[in-house]
Short mmCIF file of C-alpha atoms and ligand atoms in Angstrom, two decimals:
data_model
loop_
_atom_site.label_atom_id
_atom_site.label_comp_id
_atom_site.label_asym_id
_atom_site.label_seq_id
_atom_site.Cartn_x
_atom_site.Cartn_y
_atom_site.Cartn_z
CA MET A 1 3.55 -18.25 15.76
CA ASN A 2 0.37 -16.87 17.25
CA ASN A 3 1.50 -16.25 20.79
CA GLN A 4 4.94 -14.72 20.66
CA LYS A 5 5.52 -11.50 22.53
CA THR A 6 5.43 -8.51 20.18
CA LEU A 7 7.67 -5.67 21.37
CA ILE A 8 6.66 -2.05 20.77
CA LEU A 9 9.98 -0.31 20.17
CA PRO A 10 10.51 3.47 20.26
CA SER A 11 11.80 5.17 17.11
CA THR A 12 15.07 6.06 18.88
CA ASN A 13 18.55 4.81 18.01
CA ALA A 14 18.12 2.10 20.66
CA GLY A 15 14.74 1.04 19.21
CA ILE A 16 16.12 0.90 15.68
CA GLU A 17 19.16 -1.01 16.92
CA LYS A 18 16.93 -3.61 18.61
CA GLY A 19 14.73 -3.91 15.49
CA ALA A 20 17.79 -4.39 13.28
CA LYS A 21 19.14 -7.07 15.61
CA LEU A 22 15.87 -9.01 15.44
CA LEU A 23 15.82 -8.74 11.63
CA LEU A 24 19.40 -10.02 11.42
CA GLN A 25 18.35 -12.97 13.60
CA GLY A 26 15.72 -13.85 10.98
CA GLU A 27 12.73 -12.33 12.78
CA ILE A 28 10.06 -10.09 11.23
CA VAL A 29 9.66 -6.51 12.43
CA ALA A 30 7.13 -3.84 11.45
CA PHE A 31 8.39 -0.30 10.85
CA PRO A 32 6.99 3.05 9.74
CA THR A 33 7.36 4.35 6.21
CA GLU A 34 5.96 7.61 4.87
CA THR A 35 3.09 5.70 3.19
CA VAL A 36 1.93 2.93 5.58
CA TYR A 37 3.66 0.63 8.08
CA GLY A 38 5.63 -2.21 6.46
CA LEU A 39 6.33 -5.69 7.82
CA GLY A 40 10.05 -6.19 7.26
CA ALA A 41 12.35 -9.16 6.70
CA CYS A 42 15.88 -9.41 5.30
CA VAL A 43 15.59 -9.81 1.53
CA PHE A 44 17.96 -12.78 1.30
CA ASN A 45 16.53 -14.71 4.27
CA GLN A 46 14.03 -17.22 2.89
CA SER A 47 12.73 -18.46 6.22
CA ALA A 48 12.06 -14.88 7.41
CA ILE A 49 10.17 -14.25 4.15
CA GLN A 50 8.01 -17.32 4.83
CA LYS A 51 7.21 -15.86 8.25
CA ILE A 52 5.81 -12.75 6.57
CA TYR A 53 3.38 -14.75 4.40
CA ILE A 54 2.26 -16.77 7.43
CA ALA A 55 1.88 -13.80 9.81
CA LYS A 56 -0.22 -11.85 7.28
CA GLY A 57 -2.12 -14.83 5.89
CA ARG A 58 -0.92 -13.55 2.50
CA PRO A 59 -1.37 -15.63 -0.68
CA THR A 60 2.08 -16.79 -1.78
CA ASP A 61 1.53 -15.60 -5.36
CA ASN A 62 1.50 -11.97 -4.22
CA PRO A 63 5.08 -10.60 -4.41
CA LEU A 64 6.79 -8.24 -1.95
CA ILE A 65 8.32 -4.79 -2.43
CA ILE A 66 12.07 -4.50 -1.72
CA HIS A 67 12.96 -1.41 0.32
CA CYS A 68 16.41 0.12 -0.28
CA ALA A 69 18.30 2.95 1.40
CA GLU A 70 20.91 3.69 -1.28
CA ARG A 71 21.02 3.65 -5.07
CA ALA A 72 23.82 1.07 -4.80
CA ASP A 73 21.42 -1.36 -3.04
CA VAL A 74 19.48 -1.74 -6.30
CA GLU A 75 22.39 -3.53 -7.97
CA ARG A 76 22.08 -6.24 -5.30
CA VAL A 77 18.51 -7.13 -6.27
CA ALA A 78 18.05 -6.10 -9.93
CA VAL A 79 19.89 -6.34 -13.27
CA GLN A 80 19.83 -4.42 -16.58
CA ILE A 81 18.59 -1.27 -14.86
CA PRO A 82 17.24 1.08 -17.57
CA ALA A 83 18.18 4.78 -17.80
CA LEU A 84 14.54 5.59 -17.07
CA PHE A 85 15.07 4.28 -13.56
CA ASP A 86 17.75 6.85 -12.76
CA THR A 87 15.75 9.71 -14.21
CA LEU A 88 12.87 8.81 -11.87
CA PHE A 89 15.19 7.99 -8.97
CA GLN A 90 16.75 11.47 -9.13
CA LYS A 91 13.38 13.14 -8.98
CA PHE A 92 11.33 10.92 -6.67
CA ALA A 93 13.73 9.00 -4.41
CA PRO A 94 13.45 8.74 -1.55
CA GLY A 95 9.65 8.77 -1.74
CA PRO A 96 6.45 6.84 -2.44
CA LEU A 97 7.34 5.46 -5.88
CA THR A 98 7.92 1.72 -6.47
CA MET A 99 9.54 0.66 -9.75
CA ILE A 100 9.51 -2.77 -11.41
CA LEU A 101 12.93 -4.02 -12.57
CA LYS A 102 14.47 -7.26 -13.83
CA LYS A 103 15.23 -9.60 -10.94
CA HIS A 104 18.77 -10.49 -9.89
CA ASP A 105 19.25 -14.28 -9.61
CA VAL A 106 20.24 -14.01 -5.95
CA VAL A 107 16.79 -12.74 -4.92
CA PRO A 108 14.73 -15.65 -3.54
CA ASP A 109 11.74 -16.59 -5.72
CA SER A 110 9.47 -16.21 -2.69
CA VAL A 111 10.08 -12.43 -2.80
CA CYS A 112 8.74 -12.14 -6.35
CA ALA A 113 6.21 -14.99 -6.26
CA GLY A 114 8.02 -16.59 -9.19
CA LEU A 115 7.94 -13.46 -11.43
CA PRO A 116 11.14 -12.55 -13.33
CA THR A 117 10.90 -9.04 -11.87
CA VAL A 118 11.34 -7.22 -8.55
CA ALA A 119 9.55 -4.17 -7.16
CA VAL A 120 11.95 -1.65 -5.59
CA ARG A 121 11.35 1.45 -3.54
CA PHE A 122 13.27 3.94 -1.38
CA PRO A 123 11.21 4.91 1.65
CA GLN A 124 11.52 8.51 2.78
CA HIS A 125 10.82 7.89 6.46
CA PRO A 126 14.03 8.37 8.51
CA VAL A 127 13.28 5.32 10.69
CA ALA A 128 12.88 3.08 7.63
CA GLN A 129 16.13 4.42 6.16
CA ALA A 130 18.06 4.03 9.43
CA LEU A 131 16.76 0.48 9.87
CA ILE A 132 17.79 -0.62 6.35
CA ARG A 133 21.23 0.98 6.78
CA ARG A 134 21.73 -0.65 10.17
CA VAL A 135 20.72 -4.07 8.83
CA GLY A 136 23.07 -3.55 5.89
CA GLU A 137 20.82 -5.06 3.25
CA PRO A 138 17.47 -4.25 1.62
CA LEU A 139 14.29 -5.26 3.44
CA VAL A 140 11.20 -6.77 1.88
CA ALA A 141 8.09 -5.22 3.40
CA PRO A 142 4.44 -5.65 2.51
CA SER A 143 1.96 -3.47 4.38
CA ALA A 144 1.85 -4.67 8.01
CA ASN A 145 -1.83 -5.68 8.12
CA ARG A 146 -3.68 -8.99 7.95
CA SER A 147 -4.00 -9.85 4.25
CA GLY A 148 -7.09 -8.26 2.67
CA TYR A 149 -7.75 -5.85 5.52
CA VAL A 150 -7.05 -2.14 5.71
CA SER A 151 -3.38 -1.01 5.64
CA PRO A 152 -1.92 0.29 8.93
CA THR A 153 -0.97 3.95 9.29
CA LYS A 154 -0.23 3.82 13.05
CA ALA A 155 1.69 1.37 15.25
CA ASN A 156 -1.48 0.43 17.14
CA HIS A 157 -3.10 -0.63 13.83
CA VAL A 158 -0.18 -3.05 13.37
CA MET A 159 -0.67 -4.36 16.92
CA ASP A 160 -4.43 -4.80 16.37
CA ASP A 161 -3.71 -7.04 13.37
CA LEU A 162 -0.41 -8.77 14.13
CA ALA A 163 0.31 -8.76 17.89
CA GLY A 164 1.49 -12.25 18.84
CA ARG A 165 2.50 -13.00 15.23
CA ILE A 166 5.55 -10.74 14.77
CA SER A 167 8.61 -9.94 16.88
CA ALA A 168 8.26 -6.18 17.11
CA VAL A 169 6.88 -2.95 15.73
CA ILE A 170 8.87 0.29 15.77
CA ASP A 171 6.45 3.08 16.67
CA GLY A 172 7.09 6.10 14.43
CA GLY A 173 3.68 7.76 14.90
CA ALA A 174 1.17 8.33 12.08
CA CYS A 175 2.30 7.91 8.46
CA ALA A 176 2.36 11.21 6.54
CA VAL A 177 1.13 9.98 3.12
CA GLY A 178 -1.48 7.49 4.35
CA VAL A 179 -1.88 5.30 1.23
CA GLU A 180 0.57 2.89 -0.37
CA SER A 181 3.21 3.88 -2.95
CA THR A 182 2.58 4.32 -6.66
CA VAL A 183 3.70 1.11 -8.42
CA LEU A 184 5.14 1.78 -11.89
CA ASN A 185 6.27 -0.86 -14.37
CA ILE A 186 9.15 0.80 -16.24
CA LEU A 187 9.93 -2.37 -18.23
CA LEU A 188 6.81 -1.87 -20.35
CA ASN A 189 6.76 0.65 -23.18
CA PRO A 190 5.14 2.99 -22.36
CA PRO A 191 5.56 2.53 -18.59
CA VAL A 192 2.32 1.59 -16.80
CA ILE A 193 1.01 2.56 -13.38
CA LEU A 194 -0.02 -0.72 -11.74
CA ARG A 195 -1.21 0.94 -8.52
CA PRO A 196 -1.97 4.66 -8.16
CA GLY A 197 -0.43 6.53 -5.24
CA MET A 198 0.63 9.99 -4.15
CA ILE A 199 3.03 10.35 -7.10
CA LYS A 200 0.63 10.89 -9.99
CA LYS A 201 0.69 10.04 -13.69
CA GLU A 202 1.19 13.73 -14.58
CA ASP A 203 4.18 14.05 -12.19
CA ILE A 204 5.89 11.06 -13.82
CA GLU A 205 5.09 12.21 -17.35
CA GLN A 206 6.53 15.63 -16.66
CA VAL A 207 9.84 14.14 -15.53
CA LEU A 208 10.07 11.58 -18.34
CA GLY A 209 8.76 13.90 -21.05
CA LEU A 210 6.67 11.06 -22.46
CA PRO A 211 3.15 9.76 -21.93
CA ILE A 212 2.66 6.79 -19.61
CA ALA A 213 -0.35 4.50 -19.23
CA GLU A 214 -2.65 4.43 -16.23
CA ARG A 215 -4.00 1.02 -17.03
CA LEU A 216 -2.82 -2.06 -18.87
CA SER A 217 -3.65 -2.51 -22.53
CA THR A 218 -6.26 -5.20 -23.24
CA GLU A 219 -3.56 -7.63 -24.43
CA LEU A 220 -1.74 -7.36 -21.12
CA VAL A 221 -4.67 -7.14 -18.78
CA ASN A 222 -5.09 -10.90 -18.41
CA ILE A 223 -1.40 -11.57 -17.75
CA PRO A 224 -0.72 -11.01 -14.05
CA GLN A 225 1.50 -7.89 -13.91
CA SER A 226 1.02 -6.98 -10.28
CA PRO A 227 -0.61 -10.01 -8.74
CA GLY A 228 -1.63 -8.18 -5.57
CA THR A 229 -4.02 -5.97 -7.47
CA LYS A 230 -6.30 -8.96 -8.18
CA TYR A 231 -7.02 -9.64 -4.50
CA ARG A 232 -9.56 -8.06 -2.22
CA HIS A 233 -7.86 -5.21 -0.47
CA TYR A 234 -8.37 -2.36 1.90
CA GLN A 235 -11.70 -3.73 3.07
CA PRO A 236 -13.13 -2.91 6.46
CA GLU A 237 -15.81 -5.16 8.03
CA ALA A 238 -18.31 -2.34 7.49
CA LYS A 239 -19.99 -2.18 4.10
CA VAL A 240 -18.53 0.69 2.06
CA ILE A 241 -21.09 2.44 -0.15
CA LEU A 242 -20.02 5.07 -2.67
CA ILE A 243 -22.68 7.60 -3.64
CA THR A 244 -22.59 10.54 -6.02
CA LYS A 245 -25.57 12.55 -4.67
CA ASP A 246 -26.59 13.34 -1.11
CA SER A 247 -30.11 11.96 -1.82
CA GLU A 248 -28.66 8.46 -2.45
CA ALA A 249 -27.56 8.16 1.21
CA LYS A 250 -31.08 7.79 2.63
CA GLN A 251 -31.80 4.32 1.27
CA PHE A 252 -28.74 2.88 3.06
CA SER A 253 -29.21 4.43 6.44
CA ASP A 254 -31.91 3.59 9.00
CA ASN A 255 -31.13 6.71 10.88
CA PRO A 256 -29.24 9.25 8.78
CA LYS A 257 -28.73 11.38 11.89
CA HIS A 258 -26.51 8.75 13.48
CA GLN A 259 -24.89 7.49 10.33
CA PRO A 260 -21.41 9.00 9.86
CA LEU A 261 -21.22 10.40 6.35
CA TRP A 262 -17.95 11.09 4.60
CA GLN A 263 -17.16 13.03 1.46
CA THR A 264 -14.15 13.14 -0.85
CA SER A 265 -14.70 16.56 -2.43
CA THR A 266 -13.12 19.48 -0.66
CA GLU A 267 -16.28 21.60 -0.76
CA PRO A 268 -17.70 20.86 2.70
CA LEU A 269 -21.35 19.79 2.96
CA PRO A 270 -23.25 19.91 6.24
CA GLY A 271 -23.24 16.55 8.05
CA TYR A 272 -20.27 15.17 6.10
CA GLN A 273 -16.70 14.66 7.31
CA LEU A 274 -13.84 15.10 4.89
CA LEU A 275 -12.14 11.90 3.77
CA HIS A 276 -8.64 12.02 2.35
CA GLU A 277 -5.58 9.81 1.89
CA GLN A 278 -4.22 10.54 5.36
CA ASN A 279 -7.35 9.55 7.30
CA VAL A 280 -9.13 6.96 5.15
CA TYR A 281 -7.57 3.83 6.68
CA ASP A 282 -7.79 5.18 10.23
CA LEU A 283 -11.49 5.98 9.73
CA PHE A 284 -12.17 2.51 8.28
CA ARG A 285 -10.53 0.90 11.31
CA GLU A 286 -12.35 3.20 13.76
CA ALA A 287 -15.69 2.36 12.12
CA ASP A 288 -15.00 -1.35 12.64
CA LYS A 289 -14.05 -0.81 16.27
CA GLN A 290 -17.37 0.95 16.79
CA HIS A 291 -19.22 -1.87 14.92
CA ILE A 292 -20.59 0.58 12.38
CA LYS A 293 -22.39 -1.41 9.68
CA THR A 294 -22.15 0.94 6.71
CA ILE A 295 -19.71 3.61 5.63
CA ILE A 296 -21.29 6.02 3.17
CA VAL A 297 -18.93 8.16 1.07
CA LEU A 298 -20.13 10.95 -1.19
CA CYS A 299 -17.71 11.02 -4.15
CA ASN A 300 -17.15 13.41 -7.03
CA ALA A 301 -19.06 11.90 -9.93
CA GLU A 302 -16.85 13.62 -12.49
CA PRO A 303 -13.08 13.86 -12.81
CA PRO A 304 -10.72 15.19 -11.61
CA TYR A 305 -10.58 12.47 -8.97
CA ASN A 306 -7.85 11.81 -6.50
CA SER A 307 -6.81 8.59 -8.26
CA ALA A 308 -5.12 6.95 -5.24
CA LEU A 309 -7.99 7.62 -2.84
CA MET A 310 -10.64 6.63 -5.41
CA ASN A 311 -8.76 3.41 -6.26
CA ARG A 312 -8.75 2.38 -2.58
CA LEU A 313 -12.40 3.36 -2.08
CA GLN A 314 -13.55 1.50 -5.19
CA LYS A 315 -11.67 -1.62 -4.14
CA ALA A 316 -13.23 -1.43 -0.68
CA ALA A 317 -16.77 -0.72 -1.91
CA GLU A 318 -19.66 -3.22 -1.78
CA ILE A 319 -21.98 -0.82 -3.59
CA SER A 320 -20.94 1.99 -5.92
CA PHE A 321 -22.95 4.56 -7.82
CA LEU A 322 -19.83 5.69 -9.65
CA PRO A 323 -19.35 4.96 -13.36
CA HIS A 324 -17.82 1.49 -13.84
CA ASP A 325 -14.02 1.54 -13.92
CA GLU A 326 -12.49 -1.52 -15.58
CA SER A 327 -9.11 -0.95 -13.97
CA ILE A 328 -10.65 -1.67 -10.56
CA VAL A 329 -10.63 -5.46 -10.37
CA ARG A 330 -12.48 -6.88 -7.37
CA THR A 331 -12.24 -10.61 -6.88
CA SER A 332 -12.80 -12.32 -3.57
O1 TXA B 1 3.82 2.03 0.19
C1 TXA B 1 4.03 0.83 -0.01
O2 TXA B 1 4.30 0.38 -1.13
C2 TXA B 1 3.96 -0.10 1.21
C3 TXA B 1 5.08 0.27 2.18
C4 TXA B 1 5.18 -0.66 3.34
O3 TXA B 1 6.27 0.35 1.48
N1 TXA B 1 4.04 -1.47 0.81
C5 TXA B 1 3.02 -2.12 0.21
O4 TXA B 1 3.26 -3.47 0.00
O5 TXA B 1 1.97 -1.59 -0.10
P1 TXA B 1 2.12 -4.52 -0.39
O6 TXA B 1 2.80 -5.83 -0.33
O7 TXA B 1 0.95 -4.32 0.46
O8 TXA B 1 1.80 -4.20 -1.89
C6 TXA B 1 2.78 -4.46 -2.88
C7 TXA B 1 2.18 -4.38 -4.26
C8 TXA B 1 1.26 -5.56 -4.54
O9 TXA B 1 0.14 -5.10 -5.29
C9 TXA B 1 2.16 -6.47 -5.36
O10 TXA B 1 1.45 -7.31 -6.24
C10 TXA B 1 3.01 -5.46 -6.13
O11 TXA B 1 3.25 -4.43 -5.20
N2 TXA B 1 4.28 -6.06 -6.57
C11 TXA B 1 5.30 -6.53 -5.81
N3 TXA B 1 6.27 -7.08 -6.58
C12 TXA B 1 5.87 -6.93 -7.87
C13 TXA B 1 6.43 -7.28 -9.12
N4 TXA B 1 7.61 -7.89 -9.24
N5 TXA B 1 5.73 -6.97 -10.24
C14 TXA B 1 4.55 -6.34 -10.15
N6 TXA B 1 3.96 -5.98 -8.99
C15 TXA B 1 4.60 -6.27 -7.86
MG1 MG B 2 -0.88 -4.38 1.23
#
């Protein structure tokens, strides 16, 4: 498992054809999506799904997202699809929105970690779409990183984490969105965002014409709704420290001159580099390559925040000067 040859395939017809062939043979293949790279397997192939959990070192109680190319694919993996789904599908598909639906019996339990639901999304990236169409069935695909580490937004990130453990990666360049999809449970009333992403609460509310929740109610918070959100995630080796004032940086840096400082607000401050969804994971990985010990990020102390970026930063952070946010669960 650890020493197979991992092919780097081009994102041409021939590369997609080769990737599809490997998937149909029960192998696992990483591919680009508009959010982050996914590690794909055929949804109905149980042994390929096992390979994903092993290659990533992923806990088996953390379910996988099913990637579809067509609306008709959904009927193969879900039942009792509510009208809400089609309203959101028409507006946001293909794109970075994942919706929770009732599971079809034919979907292996290992996809959903025993839950009665499935998570479905329609990637916008043309390579992801072509690959699913060529395979002829939906693909499960978690982010193509070692479990717990930073998600990959470039093919070389996938190779750094998984070379020797997977059959191939299709190189589609850098991912445009840079953070994972918004996960929305549309079976709950009102629907609840389980993971913030590029598609925001307000965007969804505008389409549905009704309010949705950005966190689970207290009755639901202890019932696992999206098991992955309870694990450590997005964490570089470097210690991530979130500050709210420039003066807070000094106590964490021996030599502030050589300490890279990042900021999330768009008003540029001298000495700080701008951090956003598209570069956050790449910068985390670069910092680790350079053996940087601490990553200091100056954050807006007051809303409006970029909810997806702040969610990832707060999950990654060892130390935070931001007000406590109960929706950010950090267990090791
Ligand atoms: O943008 C994305 O969503 C990327 C690309 C590759 O599509 N995928 C991704 O997958 O981020 P992963 O496995 O890293 O995260 C999937 C999240 C986890 O938090 C998991 O718990 C949740 O989706 N999830 C999967 N199935 C679920 C289900 N049936 N109910 C609730 N949450 C679910
Ligand atoms: Mg992930």
